[in-house]
Coordinates of C-alpha atoms and ligand atoms in Angstrom, one line a residue:
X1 CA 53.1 186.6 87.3
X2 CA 53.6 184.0 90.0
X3 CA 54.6 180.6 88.7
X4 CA 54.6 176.9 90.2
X5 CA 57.2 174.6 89.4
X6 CA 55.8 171.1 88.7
X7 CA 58.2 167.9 88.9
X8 CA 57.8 164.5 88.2
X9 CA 60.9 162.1 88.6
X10 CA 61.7 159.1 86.5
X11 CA 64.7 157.2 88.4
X12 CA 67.0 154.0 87.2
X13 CA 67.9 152.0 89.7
X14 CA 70.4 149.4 88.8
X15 CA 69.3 145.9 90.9
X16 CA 72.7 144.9 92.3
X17 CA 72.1 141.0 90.8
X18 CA 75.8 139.2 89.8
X19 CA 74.1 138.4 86.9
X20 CA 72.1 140.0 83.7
X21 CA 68.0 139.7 84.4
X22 CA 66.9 137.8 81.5
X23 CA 70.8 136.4 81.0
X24 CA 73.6 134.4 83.0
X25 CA 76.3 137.2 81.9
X26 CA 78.0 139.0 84.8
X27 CA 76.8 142.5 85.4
X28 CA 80.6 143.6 87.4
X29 CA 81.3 147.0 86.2
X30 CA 84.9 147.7 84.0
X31 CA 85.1 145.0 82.5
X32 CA 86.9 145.1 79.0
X33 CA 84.3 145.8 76.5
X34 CA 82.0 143.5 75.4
X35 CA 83.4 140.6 77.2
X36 CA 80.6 140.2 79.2
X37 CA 77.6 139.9 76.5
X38 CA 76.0 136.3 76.2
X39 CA 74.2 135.3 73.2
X40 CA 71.0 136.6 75.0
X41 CA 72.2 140.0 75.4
X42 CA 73.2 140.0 72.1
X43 CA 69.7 138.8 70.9
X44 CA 71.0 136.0 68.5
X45 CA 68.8 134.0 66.7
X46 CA 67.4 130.7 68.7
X47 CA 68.0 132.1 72.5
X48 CA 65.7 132.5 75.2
X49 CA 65.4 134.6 78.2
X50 CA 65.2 133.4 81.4
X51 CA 64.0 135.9 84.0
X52 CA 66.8 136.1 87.3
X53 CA 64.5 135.7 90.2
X54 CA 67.2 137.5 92.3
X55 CA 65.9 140.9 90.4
X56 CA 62.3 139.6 91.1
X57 CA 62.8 139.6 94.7
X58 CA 64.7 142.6 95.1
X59 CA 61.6 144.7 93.3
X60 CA 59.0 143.1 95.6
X61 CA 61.6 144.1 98.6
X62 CA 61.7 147.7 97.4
X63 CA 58.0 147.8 96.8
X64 CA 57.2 146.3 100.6
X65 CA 59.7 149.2 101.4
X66 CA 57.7 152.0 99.6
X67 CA 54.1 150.8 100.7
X68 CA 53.5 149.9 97.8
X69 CA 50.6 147.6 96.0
X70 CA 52.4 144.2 94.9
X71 CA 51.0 143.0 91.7
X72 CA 50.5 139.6 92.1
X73 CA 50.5 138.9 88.2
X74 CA 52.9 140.9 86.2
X75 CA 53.8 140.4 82.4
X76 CA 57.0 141.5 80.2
X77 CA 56.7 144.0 77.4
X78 CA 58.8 145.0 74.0
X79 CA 59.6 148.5 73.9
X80 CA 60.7 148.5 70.2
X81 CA 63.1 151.0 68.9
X82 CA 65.9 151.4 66.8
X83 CA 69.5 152.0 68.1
X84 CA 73.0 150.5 68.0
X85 CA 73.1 149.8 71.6
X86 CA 70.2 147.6 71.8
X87 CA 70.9 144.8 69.7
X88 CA 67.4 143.2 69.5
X89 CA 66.1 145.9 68.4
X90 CA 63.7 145.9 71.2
X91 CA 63.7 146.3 74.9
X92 CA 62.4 143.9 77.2
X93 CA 60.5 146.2 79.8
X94 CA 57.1 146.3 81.6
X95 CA 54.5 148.4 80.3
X96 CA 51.0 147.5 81.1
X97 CA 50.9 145.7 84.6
X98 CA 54.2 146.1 86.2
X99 CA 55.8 144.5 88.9
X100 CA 54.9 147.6 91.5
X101 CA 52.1 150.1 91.7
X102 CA 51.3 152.9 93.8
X103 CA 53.6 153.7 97.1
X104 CA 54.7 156.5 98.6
X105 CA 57.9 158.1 100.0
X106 CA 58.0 161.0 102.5
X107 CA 60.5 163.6 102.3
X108 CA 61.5 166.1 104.6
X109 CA 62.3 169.7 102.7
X110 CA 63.0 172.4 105.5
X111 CA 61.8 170.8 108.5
X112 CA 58.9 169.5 107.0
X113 CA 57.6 166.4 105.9
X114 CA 56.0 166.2 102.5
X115 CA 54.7 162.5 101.0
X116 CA 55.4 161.8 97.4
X117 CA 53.6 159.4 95.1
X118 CA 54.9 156.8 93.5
X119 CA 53.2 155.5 90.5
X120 CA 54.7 152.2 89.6
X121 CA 58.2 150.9 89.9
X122 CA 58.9 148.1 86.6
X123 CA 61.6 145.4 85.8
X124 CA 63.5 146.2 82.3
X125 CA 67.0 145.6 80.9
X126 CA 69.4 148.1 80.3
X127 CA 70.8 148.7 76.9
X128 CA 74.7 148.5 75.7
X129 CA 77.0 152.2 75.5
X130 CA 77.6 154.1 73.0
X131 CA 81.5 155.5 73.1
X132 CA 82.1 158.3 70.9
X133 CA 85.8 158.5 71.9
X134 CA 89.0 157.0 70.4
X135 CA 87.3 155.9 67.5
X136 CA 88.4 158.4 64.8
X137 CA 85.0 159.6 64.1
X138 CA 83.5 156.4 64.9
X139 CA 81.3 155.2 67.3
X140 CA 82.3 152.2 69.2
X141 CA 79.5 149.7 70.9
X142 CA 80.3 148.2 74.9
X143 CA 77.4 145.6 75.1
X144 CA 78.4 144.8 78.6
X145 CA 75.7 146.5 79.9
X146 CA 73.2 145.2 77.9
X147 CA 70.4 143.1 80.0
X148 CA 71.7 144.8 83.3
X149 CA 68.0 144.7 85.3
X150 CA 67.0 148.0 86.1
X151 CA 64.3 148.9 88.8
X152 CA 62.2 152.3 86.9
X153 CA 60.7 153.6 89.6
X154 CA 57.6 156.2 88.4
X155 CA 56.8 159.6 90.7
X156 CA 53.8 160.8 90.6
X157 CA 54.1 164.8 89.5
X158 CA 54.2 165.9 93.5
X159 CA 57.1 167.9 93.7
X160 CA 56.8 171.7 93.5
X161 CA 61.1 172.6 93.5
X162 CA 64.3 171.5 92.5
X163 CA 65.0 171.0 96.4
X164 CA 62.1 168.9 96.6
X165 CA 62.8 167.0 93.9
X166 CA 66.5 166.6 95.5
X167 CA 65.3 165.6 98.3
X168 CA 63.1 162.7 96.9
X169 CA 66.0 161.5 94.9
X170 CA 68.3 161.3 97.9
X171 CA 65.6 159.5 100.1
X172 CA 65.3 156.7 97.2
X173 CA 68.9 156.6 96.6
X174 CA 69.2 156.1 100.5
X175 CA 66.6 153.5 100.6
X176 CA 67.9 151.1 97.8
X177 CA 71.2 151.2 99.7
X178 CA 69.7 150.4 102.2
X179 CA 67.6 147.0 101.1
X180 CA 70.9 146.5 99.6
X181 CA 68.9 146.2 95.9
X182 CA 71.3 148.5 94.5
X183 CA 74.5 149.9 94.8
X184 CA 74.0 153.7 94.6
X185 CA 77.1 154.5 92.6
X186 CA 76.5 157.3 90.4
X187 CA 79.0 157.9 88.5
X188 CA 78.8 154.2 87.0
X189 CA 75.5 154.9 86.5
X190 CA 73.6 152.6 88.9
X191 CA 71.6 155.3 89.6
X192 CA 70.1 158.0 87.1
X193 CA 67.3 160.2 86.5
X194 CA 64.9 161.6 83.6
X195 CA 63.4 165.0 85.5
X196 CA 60.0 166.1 84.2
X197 CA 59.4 169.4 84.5
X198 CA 56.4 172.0 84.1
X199 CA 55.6 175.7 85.0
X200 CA 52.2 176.5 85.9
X201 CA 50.5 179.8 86.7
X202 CA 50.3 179.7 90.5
X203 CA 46.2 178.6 91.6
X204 CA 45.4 177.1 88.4
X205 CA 44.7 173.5 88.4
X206 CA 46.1 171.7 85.4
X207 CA 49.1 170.9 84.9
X208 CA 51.5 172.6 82.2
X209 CA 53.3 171.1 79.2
X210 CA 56.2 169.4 80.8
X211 CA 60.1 169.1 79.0
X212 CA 61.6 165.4 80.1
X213 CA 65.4 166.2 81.1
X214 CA 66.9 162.6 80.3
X215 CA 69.6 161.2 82.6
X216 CA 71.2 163.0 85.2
X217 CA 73.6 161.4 87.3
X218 CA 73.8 163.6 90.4
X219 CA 72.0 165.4 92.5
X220 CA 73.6 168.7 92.0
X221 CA 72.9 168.3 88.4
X222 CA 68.9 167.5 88.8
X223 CA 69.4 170.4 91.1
X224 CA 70.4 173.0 88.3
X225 CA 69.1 171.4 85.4
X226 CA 65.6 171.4 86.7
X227 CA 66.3 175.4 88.0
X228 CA 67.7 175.7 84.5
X229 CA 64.8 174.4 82.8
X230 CA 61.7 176.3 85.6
X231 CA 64.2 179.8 83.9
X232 CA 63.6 178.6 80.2
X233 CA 60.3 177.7 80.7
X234 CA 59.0 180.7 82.3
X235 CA 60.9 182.9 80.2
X236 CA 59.1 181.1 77.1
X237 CA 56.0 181.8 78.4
X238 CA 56.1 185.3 79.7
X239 CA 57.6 186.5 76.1
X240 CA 53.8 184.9 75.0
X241 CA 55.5 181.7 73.7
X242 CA 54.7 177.8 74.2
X243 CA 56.2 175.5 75.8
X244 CA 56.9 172.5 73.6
X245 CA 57.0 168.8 74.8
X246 CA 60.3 167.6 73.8
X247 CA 63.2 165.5 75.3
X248 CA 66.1 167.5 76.5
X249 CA 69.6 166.7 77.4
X250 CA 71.1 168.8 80.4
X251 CA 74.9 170.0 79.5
X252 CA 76.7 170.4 83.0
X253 CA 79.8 172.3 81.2
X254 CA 77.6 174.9 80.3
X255 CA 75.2 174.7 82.7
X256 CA 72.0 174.7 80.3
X257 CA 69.5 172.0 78.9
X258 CA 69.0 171.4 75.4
X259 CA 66.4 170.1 73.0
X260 CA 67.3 166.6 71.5
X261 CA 63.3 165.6 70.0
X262 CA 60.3 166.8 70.3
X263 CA 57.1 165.2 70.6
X264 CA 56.5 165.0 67.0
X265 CA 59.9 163.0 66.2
X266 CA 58.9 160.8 69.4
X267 CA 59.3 157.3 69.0
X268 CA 55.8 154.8 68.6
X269 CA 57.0 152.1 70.8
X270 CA 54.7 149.5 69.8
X271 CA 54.8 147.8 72.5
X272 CA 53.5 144.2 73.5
X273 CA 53.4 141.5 75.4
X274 CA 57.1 139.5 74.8
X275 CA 55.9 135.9 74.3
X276 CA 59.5 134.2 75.1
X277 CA 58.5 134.8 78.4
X278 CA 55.9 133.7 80.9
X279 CA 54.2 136.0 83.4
X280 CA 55.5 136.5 86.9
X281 CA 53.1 135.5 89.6
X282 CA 54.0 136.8 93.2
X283 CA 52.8 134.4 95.9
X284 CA 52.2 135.6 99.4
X285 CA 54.5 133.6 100.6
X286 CA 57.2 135.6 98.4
X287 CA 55.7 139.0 99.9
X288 CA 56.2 137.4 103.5
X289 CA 59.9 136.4 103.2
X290 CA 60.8 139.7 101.3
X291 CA 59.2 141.2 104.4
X292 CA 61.1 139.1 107.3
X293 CA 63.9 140.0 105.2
X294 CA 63.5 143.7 105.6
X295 CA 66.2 145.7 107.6
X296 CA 65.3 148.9 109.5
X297 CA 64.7 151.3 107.2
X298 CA 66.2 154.8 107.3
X299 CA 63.2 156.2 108.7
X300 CA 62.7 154.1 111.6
X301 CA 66.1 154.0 112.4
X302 CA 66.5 157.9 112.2
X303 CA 63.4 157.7 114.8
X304 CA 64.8 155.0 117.1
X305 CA 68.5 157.4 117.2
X306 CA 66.7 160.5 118.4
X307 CA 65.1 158.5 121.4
X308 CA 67.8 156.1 122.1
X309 CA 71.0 158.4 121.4
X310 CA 69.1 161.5 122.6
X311 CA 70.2 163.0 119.0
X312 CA 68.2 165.7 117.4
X313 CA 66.8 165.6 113.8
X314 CA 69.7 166.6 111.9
X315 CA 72.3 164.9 113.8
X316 CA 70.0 161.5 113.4
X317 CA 69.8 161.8 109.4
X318 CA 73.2 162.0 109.1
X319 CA 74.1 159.3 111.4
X320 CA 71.7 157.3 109.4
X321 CA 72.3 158.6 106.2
X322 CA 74.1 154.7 105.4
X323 CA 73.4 151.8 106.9
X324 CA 77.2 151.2 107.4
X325 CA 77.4 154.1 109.2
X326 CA 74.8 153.8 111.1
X327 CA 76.0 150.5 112.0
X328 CA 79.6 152.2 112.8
X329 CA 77.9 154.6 115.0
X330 CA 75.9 151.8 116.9
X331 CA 79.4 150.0 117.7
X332 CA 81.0 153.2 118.5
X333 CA 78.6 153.9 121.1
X334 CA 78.5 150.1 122.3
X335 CA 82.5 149.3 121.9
X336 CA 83.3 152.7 123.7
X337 CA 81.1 153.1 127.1
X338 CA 80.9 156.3 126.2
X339 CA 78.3 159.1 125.8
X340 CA 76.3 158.7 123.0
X341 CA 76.9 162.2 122.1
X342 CA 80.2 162.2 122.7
X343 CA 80.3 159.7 120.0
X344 CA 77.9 161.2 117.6
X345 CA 80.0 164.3 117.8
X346 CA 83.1 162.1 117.0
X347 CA 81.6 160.2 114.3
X348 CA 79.6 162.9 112.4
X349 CA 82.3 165.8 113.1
X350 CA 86.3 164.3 113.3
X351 CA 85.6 161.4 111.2
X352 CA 83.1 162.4 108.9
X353 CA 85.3 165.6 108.0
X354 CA 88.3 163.7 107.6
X355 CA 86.5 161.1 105.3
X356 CA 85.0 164.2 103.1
X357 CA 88.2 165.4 102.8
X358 CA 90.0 162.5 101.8
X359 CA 87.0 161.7 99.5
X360 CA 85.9 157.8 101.2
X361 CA 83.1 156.3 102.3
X362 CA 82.6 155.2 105.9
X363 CA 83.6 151.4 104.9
X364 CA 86.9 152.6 103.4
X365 CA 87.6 154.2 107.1
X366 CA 91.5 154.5 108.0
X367 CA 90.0 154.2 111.3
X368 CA 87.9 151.2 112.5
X369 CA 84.7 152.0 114.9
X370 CA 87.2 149.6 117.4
X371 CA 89.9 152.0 117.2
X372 CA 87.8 155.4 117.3
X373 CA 86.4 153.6 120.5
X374 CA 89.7 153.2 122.3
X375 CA 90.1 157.1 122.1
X376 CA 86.6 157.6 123.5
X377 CA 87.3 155.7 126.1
X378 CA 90.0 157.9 127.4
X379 CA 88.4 161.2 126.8
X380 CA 85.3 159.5 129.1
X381 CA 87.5 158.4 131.5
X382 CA 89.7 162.0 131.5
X383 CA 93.0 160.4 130.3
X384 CA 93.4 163.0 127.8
X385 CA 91.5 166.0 127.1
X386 CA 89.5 166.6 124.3
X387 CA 92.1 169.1 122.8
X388 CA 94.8 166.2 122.7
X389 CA 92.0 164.0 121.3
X390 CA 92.3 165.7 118.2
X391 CA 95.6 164.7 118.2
X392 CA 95.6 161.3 119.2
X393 CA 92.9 161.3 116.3
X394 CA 95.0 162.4 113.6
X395 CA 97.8 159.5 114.5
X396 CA 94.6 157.1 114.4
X397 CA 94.2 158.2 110.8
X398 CA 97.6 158.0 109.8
X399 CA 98.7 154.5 111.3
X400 CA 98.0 151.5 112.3
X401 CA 98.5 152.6 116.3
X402 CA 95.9 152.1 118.6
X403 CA 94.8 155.1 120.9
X404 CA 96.3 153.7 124.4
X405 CA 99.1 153.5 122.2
X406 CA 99.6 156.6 120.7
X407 CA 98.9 158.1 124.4
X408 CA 101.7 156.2 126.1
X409 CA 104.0 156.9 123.2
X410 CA 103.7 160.8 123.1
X411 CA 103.1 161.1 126.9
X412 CA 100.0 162.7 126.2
X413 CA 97.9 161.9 129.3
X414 CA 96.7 164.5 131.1
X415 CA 98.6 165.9 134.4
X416 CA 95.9 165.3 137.1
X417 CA 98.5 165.5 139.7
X418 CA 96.6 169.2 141.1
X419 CA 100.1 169.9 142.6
X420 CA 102.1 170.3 139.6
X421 CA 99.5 172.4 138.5
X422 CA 99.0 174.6 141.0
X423 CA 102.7 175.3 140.6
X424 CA 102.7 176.3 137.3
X425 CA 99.6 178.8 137.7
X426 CA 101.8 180.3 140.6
X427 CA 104.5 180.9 138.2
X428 CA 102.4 182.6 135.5
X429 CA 100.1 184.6 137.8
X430 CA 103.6 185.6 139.1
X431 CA 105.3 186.3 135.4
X432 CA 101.8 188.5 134.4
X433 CA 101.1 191.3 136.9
X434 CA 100.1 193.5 134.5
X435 CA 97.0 190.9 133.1
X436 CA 96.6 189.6 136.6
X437 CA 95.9 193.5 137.4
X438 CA 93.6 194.0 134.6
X439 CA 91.6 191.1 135.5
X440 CA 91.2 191.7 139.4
X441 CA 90.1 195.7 137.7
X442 CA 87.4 193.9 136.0
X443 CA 88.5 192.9 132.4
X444 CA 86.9 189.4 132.4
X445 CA 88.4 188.4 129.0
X446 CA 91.9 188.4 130.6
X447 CA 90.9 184.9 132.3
X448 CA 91.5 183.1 129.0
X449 CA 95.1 184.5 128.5
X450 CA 95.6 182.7 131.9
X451 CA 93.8 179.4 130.7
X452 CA 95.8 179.8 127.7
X453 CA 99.2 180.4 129.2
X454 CA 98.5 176.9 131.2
X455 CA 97.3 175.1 128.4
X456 CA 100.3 176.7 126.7
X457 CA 102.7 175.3 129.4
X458 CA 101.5 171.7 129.7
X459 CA 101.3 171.4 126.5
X460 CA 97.5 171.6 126.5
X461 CA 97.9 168.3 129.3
X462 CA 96.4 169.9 131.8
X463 CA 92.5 169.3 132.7
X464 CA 90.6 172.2 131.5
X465 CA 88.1 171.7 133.9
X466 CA 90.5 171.9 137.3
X467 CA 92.7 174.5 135.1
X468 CA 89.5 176.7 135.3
X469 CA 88.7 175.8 138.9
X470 CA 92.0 176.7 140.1
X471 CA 92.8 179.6 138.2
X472 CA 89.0 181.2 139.4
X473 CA 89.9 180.3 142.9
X474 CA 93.5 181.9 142.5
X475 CA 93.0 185.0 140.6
X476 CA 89.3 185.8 143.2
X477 CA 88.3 189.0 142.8
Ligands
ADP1 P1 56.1 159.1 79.7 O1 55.9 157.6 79.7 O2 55.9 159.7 78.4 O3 57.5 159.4 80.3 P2 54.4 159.3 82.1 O4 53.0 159.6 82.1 O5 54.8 158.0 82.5 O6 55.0 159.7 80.6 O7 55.1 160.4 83.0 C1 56.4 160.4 83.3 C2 56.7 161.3 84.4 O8 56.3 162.6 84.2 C3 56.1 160.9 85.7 O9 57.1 160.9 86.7 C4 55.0 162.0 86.0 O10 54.9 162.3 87.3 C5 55.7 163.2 85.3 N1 54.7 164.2 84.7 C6 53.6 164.0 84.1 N2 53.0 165.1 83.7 C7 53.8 166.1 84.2 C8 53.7 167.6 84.2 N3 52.8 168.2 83.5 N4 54.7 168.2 84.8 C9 55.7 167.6 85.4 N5 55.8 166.3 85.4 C10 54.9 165.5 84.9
MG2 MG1 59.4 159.1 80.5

């Protein structure tokens, strides 16, 4: 039988506020544990929260960015459970009426665009960590963490693979970058994802019984744990089984999801309103500065790079892929007169590869956009070739040396002077007369042992372009 993969993503954004959303506790990240815990985020008796307007302002931002409804009255909830991490024994959330309701985000899957639901975005806190390590069999508590605002953003159940589902989560993760609402850093958890995930019989309407695959912090793991979990499912079914609803926890070491509750053992919130704090009203006014505050969003910007930088679509996603490299792009281009796709090529091939390699990101760059400009310069202007680029590229990398620098330094400029190299084609044509014989006979390929014998001799100095020229106009058949 033909099945249909049904996905529905539940993502934790971490809102990138100094301090904690209902507390005036810092939110920095590695801090030694539990020194960072007020007596709010501890839930002590006599305190009060007071909501951060910062984390306010940065959900209306995301929802403006999303197309999404604003509600203009929005009220706190009590999720209550039991746990060690969360020491009020509650957690402050949104349940009824959040902050954001329905938006959309389009994704492009294959060449083609696909638009994705989104069913509510809401303000919460995040609980404290459990450390099961270097306790002796003990579980130590970090309440650090504890009242860190998270932005839950909702999908509606629109995705029909693991790459779509991919795909969704790297266009959000790119957005809140972007607004500058969150940080992005997965693997301190600023951003994480529940995957929900059903198998239908391909035509049929409803929707199967769905397994909730609780946070996964990158997007190779939603990748196989969702692929993991369309196999068990489908397998469970085909073998005349049921799939249960249940919780499961994906393992990446061996590369399989498991059950950790079921329906049945599924906590009863009980939630309700929390009366220690008022109801947010969203004015207008708020919706119009988020708005002026807005930056070009990924999609526009990818648009605006295809016409402006003649790019095509690829090259334009990855060159927006981060605002900061867009933006190193943008000066690139500017600081370097040169031809926007001589730059791109720079930027997205040379630097991007040697940033991949060495494992940093764009604003951790060894080389600034000024100094990657000064070599562009003299590629444009023919002072070196675009071999010895590479070379004056790696030196970039590895000092502090600027590229007229570097140039002067190694005598790499190229030998214009058509004299010089006429002479040394005369000598080569001269020392070869067995190739120069094969290639008169016919044997085209022999042209590049000549180019290469020149290139060989200068040192790869010599202009390709008047090497060619040259060498075609001495070696005529
Ligand atoms: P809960 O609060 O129990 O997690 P929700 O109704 O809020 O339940 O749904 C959570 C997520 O599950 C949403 O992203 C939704 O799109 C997704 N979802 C709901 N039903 C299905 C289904 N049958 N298959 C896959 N995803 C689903
Ligand atoms: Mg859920």
């Amino acid at each position: 039988m033909a099945w249909e993969t049904v996905i529905g993503l539940e993502i934790h954004a971490q809102l990138a506020t100094k301090s904690k959303i209902f507390s005036a506790a810092s939110t920095a990240y590695g801090a030694e544990a539990n020194t960072q815990a007020c007596e709010v985020d501890l839930g002590l008796p006599g305190v009060l929260p007071v909501l951060n307007q910062h984390a306010v302002r940065m959900a209306v931002k995301f929802g403006l960015a999303i197309d999404a409804e604003i509600a203009p009255y929005s009220i706190f909830a009590r999720k209550n459970y039991f746990y060690p991490d969360l020491p009020k024994g509650y957690q402050i959330s949104q349940f009824e009426l959040p902050i954001v309701g329905i938006g959309h985000l389009d994704i492009d899957v294959d060449g083609e665009s696909k638009r994705i639901g989104v069913t509510r975005a809401h303000l919460e806190e995040d609980a404290g960590k459990s450390l099961h390590e270097d306790f002796h069999g003990l579980t130590g508590i970090d309440l650090n963490r504890a009242g860190t605002p998270l932005l839950e953003i909702v999908s509606e159940p629109d995705m029909r693979s693991a790459k779509e589902a991919v795909a969704y989560m790297r266009k959000l993760h790119e957005l809140v970058r972007y607004l500058g609402v969150c940080d992005g850093n997965m693997q301190e958890g600023s951003f994480r994802c529940d995957a929900n995930v059903s198998v239908r019989p391909a035509g049929q309407t409803e929707f199967g019984t769905r397994a909730e695959i609780k946070n996964i912090n990158s997007f190779k793991f939603v990748e196989k744990a969702i692929n993991f979990e369309v196999e068990r499912q489908i397998d469970v079914l085909e073998s005349g089984g049921k799939v249960v609803q249940e919780t499961r926890l994906y393992d990446a070491n061996k590369d399989e999801t498991r059950s950790m509750r079921s329906k049945e053992e599924a906590n009863d919130y009980r939630y309700f309103p929390d009366p220690d704090l008022l109801p947010v009203h969203i004015s207008d006014e708020l919706k119009v500065e988020m708005q002026s505050e807005m930056p070009e969003l990924p999609d526009a910007k990818k648009q605006r790079f295809m016409t402006q930088y003649d790019q095509d679509a690829e090259s334009a996603s990855i060159l927006t892929s981060s605002r900061a490299l867009a933006d190193y792009y943008e000066a690139v281009v500017e600081q370097s007169g040169s031809e926007a796709r001589l730059c791109s090529n720079w930027v997205s091939g040379d630097l991007l590869g040697a940033l991949n390699k060495a494992g940093l990101d764009i604003e951790q760059s060894p080389v600034s956009a000024e100094r990657l400009s000064g070599l562009l310069k003299r590629i444009s202007d023919n002072t070196i070739s675009g071999k010895i680029a590479k070379q004056v590229f790696d030196e970039l990398w590895n000092s502090e040396a600027s590229a007229d620098d570097i140039i002067d330094a190694k005598g790499l400029k190229q030998i214009t002077d058509s004299g010089a190299i006429e002479a040394i084609i005369d000598s080569i044509i001269a020392n070869n007369p067995a190739q120069v014989e094969q290639y008169l006979g016919g044997k085209d390929k022999v042209f590049g042992f000549f180019v290469g014998q020149v290139m060989k001799e200068t040192q790869g100095k010599a202009n390709p372009g008047e090497v060619n020229k040259m060498l075609k106009e001495k070696l005529k058949r």
